[in-house]
mmCIF file with all atom_site columns, C-alpha atoms in Angstrom:
data_model
loop_
_atom_site.group_PDB
_atom_site.id
_atom_site.type_symbol
_atom_site.label_atom_id
_atom_site.label_alt_id
_atom_site.label_comp_id
_atom_site.label_asym_id
_atom_site.label_entity_id
_atom_site.label_seq_id
_atom_site.pdbx_PDB_ins_code
_atom_site.Cartn_x
_atom_site.Cartn_y
_atom_site.Cartn_z
_atom_site.occupancy
_atom_site.B_iso_or_equiv
_atom_site.pdbx_formal_charge
_atom_site.auth_seq_id
_atom_site.auth_comp_id
_atom_site.auth_asym_id
_atom_site.auth_atom_id
_atom_site.pdbx_PDB_model_num
ATOM 1  C CA . UNK A 1 1  ? -4.855  -22.093 -1.472  1.00 0.00 ? 51  UNK A CA 1
ATOM 2  C CA . UNK A 1 2  ? -6.088  -18.514 -1.462  1.00 0.00 ? 52  UNK A CA 1
ATOM 3  C CA . UNK A 1 3  ? -8.410  -17.294 -4.224  1.00 0.00 ? 53  UNK A CA 1
ATOM 4  C CA . UNK A 1 4  ? -9.871  -13.817 -4.542  1.00 0.00 ? 54  UNK A CA 1
ATOM 5  C CA . UNK A 1 5  ? -11.671 -11.630 -7.059  1.00 0.00 ? 55  UNK A CA 1
ATOM 6  C CA . UNK A 1 6  ? -10.599 -7.996  -7.261  1.00 0.00 ? 56  UNK A CA 1
ATOM 7  C CA . UNK A 1 7  ? -13.427 -5.857  -8.657  1.00 0.00 ? 57  UNK A CA 1
ATOM 8  C CA . UNK A 1 8  ? -12.991 -2.159  -9.483  1.00 0.00 ? 58  UNK A CA 1
ATOM 9  C CA . UNK A 1 9  ? -16.094 -1.215  -7.495  1.00 0.00 ? 59  UNK A CA 1
ATOM 10 C CA . UNK A 1 10 ? -17.161 -1.744  -3.904  1.00 0.00 ? 60  UNK A CA 1
ATOM 11 C CA . UNK A 1 11 ? -20.570 -3.118  -4.931  1.00 0.00 ? 61  UNK A CA 1
ATOM 12 C CA . UNK A 1 12 ? -21.727 -5.214  -7.878  1.00 0.00 ? 62  UNK A CA 1
ATOM 13 C CA . UNK A 1 13 ? -23.543 -2.191  -9.289  1.00 0.00 ? 63  UNK A CA 1
ATOM 14 C CA . UNK A 1 14 ? -20.486 0.063   -8.951  1.00 0.00 ? 64  UNK A CA 1
ATOM 15 C CA . UNK A 1 15 ? -18.251 -2.603  -10.483 1.00 0.00 ? 65  UNK A CA 1
ATOM 16 C CA . UNK A 1 16 ? -20.595 -2.954  -13.469 1.00 0.00 ? 66  UNK A CA 1
ATOM 17 C CA . UNK A 1 17 ? -20.747 0.819   -13.944 1.00 0.00 ? 67  UNK A CA 1
ATOM 18 C CA . UNK A 1 18 ? -16.951 1.068   -13.681 1.00 0.00 ? 68  UNK A CA 1
ATOM 19 C CA . UNK A 1 19 ? -16.620 -1.589  -16.378 1.00 0.00 ? 69  UNK A CA 1
ATOM 20 C CA . UNK A 1 20 ? -18.239 0.849   -18.809 1.00 0.00 ? 70  UNK A CA 1
ATOM 21 C CA . UNK A 1 21 ? -17.179 4.274   -17.572 1.00 0.00 ? 71  UNK A CA 1
ATOM 22 C CA . UNK A 1 22 ? -13.942 4.015   -15.555 1.00 0.00 ? 72  UNK A CA 1
ATOM 23 C CA . UNK A 1 23 ? -10.965 4.458   -17.868 1.00 0.00 ? 73  UNK A CA 1
ATOM 24 C CA . UNK A 1 24 ? -8.360  1.713   -18.074 1.00 0.00 ? 74  UNK A CA 1
ATOM 25 C CA . UNK A 1 25 ? -5.637  3.667   -16.246 1.00 0.00 ? 75  UNK A CA 1
ATOM 26 C CA . UNK A 1 26 ? -7.946  4.231   -13.277 1.00 0.00 ? 76  UNK A CA 1
ATOM 27 C CA . UNK A 1 27 ? -9.032  0.569   -13.339 1.00 0.00 ? 77  UNK A CA 1
ATOM 28 C CA . UNK A 1 28 ? -5.393  -0.548  -13.200 1.00 0.00 ? 78  UNK A CA 1
ATOM 29 C CA . UNK A 1 29 ? -4.754  1.845   -10.298 1.00 0.00 ? 79  UNK A CA 1
ATOM 30 C CA . UNK A 1 30 ? -7.736  0.460   -8.346  1.00 0.00 ? 80  UNK A CA 1
ATOM 31 C CA . UNK A 1 31 ? -6.542  -3.108  -8.998  1.00 0.00 ? 81  UNK A CA 1
ATOM 32 C CA . UNK A 1 32 ? -2.985  -2.250  -7.887  1.00 0.00 ? 82  UNK A CA 1
ATOM 33 C CA . UNK A 1 33 ? -4.239  -0.571  -4.708  1.00 0.00 ? 83  UNK A CA 1
ATOM 34 C CA . UNK A 1 34 ? -6.380  -3.567  -3.747  1.00 0.00 ? 84  UNK A CA 1
ATOM 35 C CA . UNK A 1 35 ? -3.546  -6.021  -4.492  1.00 0.00 ? 85  UNK A CA 1
ATOM 36 C CA . UNK A 1 36 ? -1.149  -3.964  -2.356  1.00 0.00 ? 86  UNK A CA 1
ATOM 37 C CA . UNK A 1 37 ? -3.581  -4.054  0.580   1.00 0.00 ? 87  UNK A CA 1
ATOM 38 C CA . UNK A 1 38 ? -4.166  -7.824  0.461   1.00 0.00 ? 88  UNK A CA 1
ATOM 39 C CA . UNK A 1 39 ? -1.670  -9.509  2.816   1.00 0.00 ? 89  UNK A CA 1
ATOM 40 C CA . UNK A 1 40 ? -2.151  -12.877 1.106   1.00 0.00 ? 90  UNK A CA 1
ATOM 41 C CA . UNK A 1 41 ? -0.733  -11.504 -2.169  1.00 0.00 ? 91  UNK A CA 1
ATOM 42 C CA . UNK A 1 42 ? 2.419   -9.845  -0.834  1.00 0.00 ? 92  UNK A CA 1
ATOM 43 C CA . UNK A 1 43 ? 4.786   -12.620 -1.940  1.00 0.00 ? 93  UNK A CA 1
ATOM 44 C CA . UNK A 1 44 ? 3.357   -12.585 -5.457  1.00 0.00 ? 94  UNK A CA 1
ATOM 45 C CA . UNK A 1 45 ? 0.434   -14.351 -7.046  1.00 0.00 ? 95  UNK A CA 1
ATOM 46 C CA . UNK A 1 46 ? -0.931  -16.100 -10.117 1.00 0.00 ? 96  UNK A CA 1
ATOM 47 C CA . UNK A 1 47 ? -3.545  -14.085 -12.038 1.00 0.00 ? 97  UNK A CA 1
ATOM 48 C CA . UNK A 1 48 ? -6.408  -15.155 -14.283 1.00 0.00 ? 98  UNK A CA 1
ATOM 49 C CA . UNK A 1 49 ? -7.978  -12.430 -16.399 1.00 0.00 ? 99  UNK A CA 1
ATOM 50 C CA . UNK A 1 50 ? -11.360 -12.811 -18.032 1.00 0.00 ? 100 UNK A CA 1
ATOM 51 C CA . UNK A 1 51 ? -12.399 -10.467 -20.845 1.00 0.00 ? 101 UNK A CA 1
ATOM 52 C CA . UNK A 1 52 ? -11.674 -6.851  -19.821 1.00 0.00 ? 102 UNK A CA 1
ATOM 53 C CA . UNK A 1 53 ? -9.873  -8.139  -16.728 1.00 0.00 ? 103 UNK A CA 1
ATOM 54 C CA . UNK A 1 54 ? -7.082  -9.262  -19.064 1.00 0.00 ? 104 UNK A CA 1
ATOM 55 C CA . UNK A 1 55 ? -6.239  -5.676  -19.919 1.00 0.00 ? 105 UNK A CA 1
ATOM 56 C CA . UNK A 1 56 ? -6.382  -4.605  -16.281 1.00 0.00 ? 106 UNK A CA 1
ATOM 57 C CA . UNK A 1 57 ? -3.913  -7.320  -15.296 1.00 0.00 ? 107 UNK A CA 1
ATOM 58 C CA . UNK A 1 58 ? -1.689  -6.602  -18.310 1.00 0.00 ? 108 UNK A CA 1
ATOM 59 C CA . UNK A 1 59 ? -1.680  -2.931  -17.272 1.00 0.00 ? 109 UNK A CA 1
ATOM 60 C CA . UNK A 1 60 ? -0.815  -3.905  -13.703 1.00 0.00 ? 110 UNK A CA 1
ATOM 61 C CA . UNK A 1 61 ? 2.101   -6.050  -14.891 1.00 0.00 ? 111 UNK A CA 1
ATOM 62 C CA . UNK A 1 62 ? 3.413   -3.256  -17.125 1.00 0.00 ? 112 UNK A CA 1
ATOM 63 C CA . UNK A 1 63 ? 2.991   -0.382  -14.624 1.00 0.00 ? 113 UNK A CA 1
ATOM 64 C CA . UNK A 1 64 ? 3.351   -1.973  -11.188 1.00 0.00 ? 114 UNK A CA 1
ATOM 65 C CA . UNK A 1 65 ? 4.018   -5.717  -10.886 1.00 0.00 ? 115 UNK A CA 1
ATOM 66 C CA . UNK A 1 66 ? 4.799   -5.363  -7.177  1.00 0.00 ? 116 UNK A CA 1
ATOM 67 C CA . UNK A 1 67 ? 3.739   -7.743  -5.731  1.00 0.00 ? 117 UNK A CA 1
ATOM 68 C CA . UNK A 1 68 ? 4.831   -9.840  -8.691  1.00 0.00 ? 118 UNK A CA 1
ATOM 69 C CA . UNK A 1 69 ? 2.490   -11.742 -10.980 1.00 0.00 ? 119 UNK A CA 1
ATOM 70 C CA . UNK A 1 70 ? 4.176   -15.146 -11.281 1.00 0.00 ? 120 UNK A CA 1
ATOM 71 C CA . UNK A 1 71 ? 1.822   -16.564 -13.920 1.00 0.00 ? 121 UNK A CA 1
ATOM 72 C CA . UNK A 1 72 ? -0.812  -14.784 -16.019 1.00 0.00 ? 122 UNK A CA 1
ATOM 73 C CA . UNK A 1 73 ? -3.611  -16.709 -17.729 1.00 0.00 ? 123 UNK A CA 1
ATOM 74 C CA . UNK A 1 74 ? -5.571  -14.627 -20.229 1.00 0.00 ? 124 UNK A CA 1
ATOM 75 C CA . UNK A 1 75 ? -9.027  -15.878 -21.262 1.00 0.00 ? 125 UNK A CA 1
ATOM 76 C CA . UNK A 1 76 ? -11.082 -14.196 -24.012 1.00 0.00 ? 126 UNK A CA 1
ATOM 77 C CA . UNK A 1 77 ? -9.391  -10.807 -23.767 1.00 0.00 ? 127 UNK A CA 1
ATOM 78 C CA . UNK A 1 78 ? -10.465 -7.685  -25.613 1.00 0.00 ? 128 UNK A CA 1
ATOM 79 C CA . UNK A 1 79 ? -7.037  -6.850  -27.011 1.00 0.00 ? 129 UNK A CA 1
ATOM 80 C CA . UNK A 1 80 ? -8.370  -5.512  -30.311 1.00 0.00 ? 130 UNK A CA 1
ATOM 81 C CA . UNK A 1 81 ? -10.876 -3.120  -28.695 1.00 0.00 ? 131 UNK A CA 1
ATOM 82 C CA . UNK A 1 82 ? -14.633 -3.185  -28.372 1.00 0.00 ? 132 UNK A CA 1
ATOM 83 C CA . UNK A 1 83 ? -16.830 -2.929  -31.451 1.00 0.00 ? 133 UNK A CA 1
ATOM 84 C CA . UNK A 1 84 ? -20.200 -2.677  -29.731 1.00 0.00 ? 134 UNK A CA 1
ATOM 85 C CA . UNK A 1 85 ? -21.746 -2.171  -26.340 1.00 0.00 ? 135 UNK A CA 1
ATOM 86 C CA . UNK A 1 86 ? -24.623 -4.499  -25.469 1.00 0.00 ? 136 UNK A CA 1
#
């Protein structure tokens, strides 16, 4: 079993900053690029999205989906937008 996390930044600080300031299209592009470069994911994969990660994976499925997402589990997504920033 292979499990990986695909952040939008190269460091925890950059990933946190990107969560606030990187637009969704760019986040999806970063995710797609990292998926394409991971040899373990080339035959497709199952994806679990948490919070904002749901929208990134949904965007990936709609715009790319190569390699294919076989199963998508969405947990606590922000599909209605964000009302406040902590």
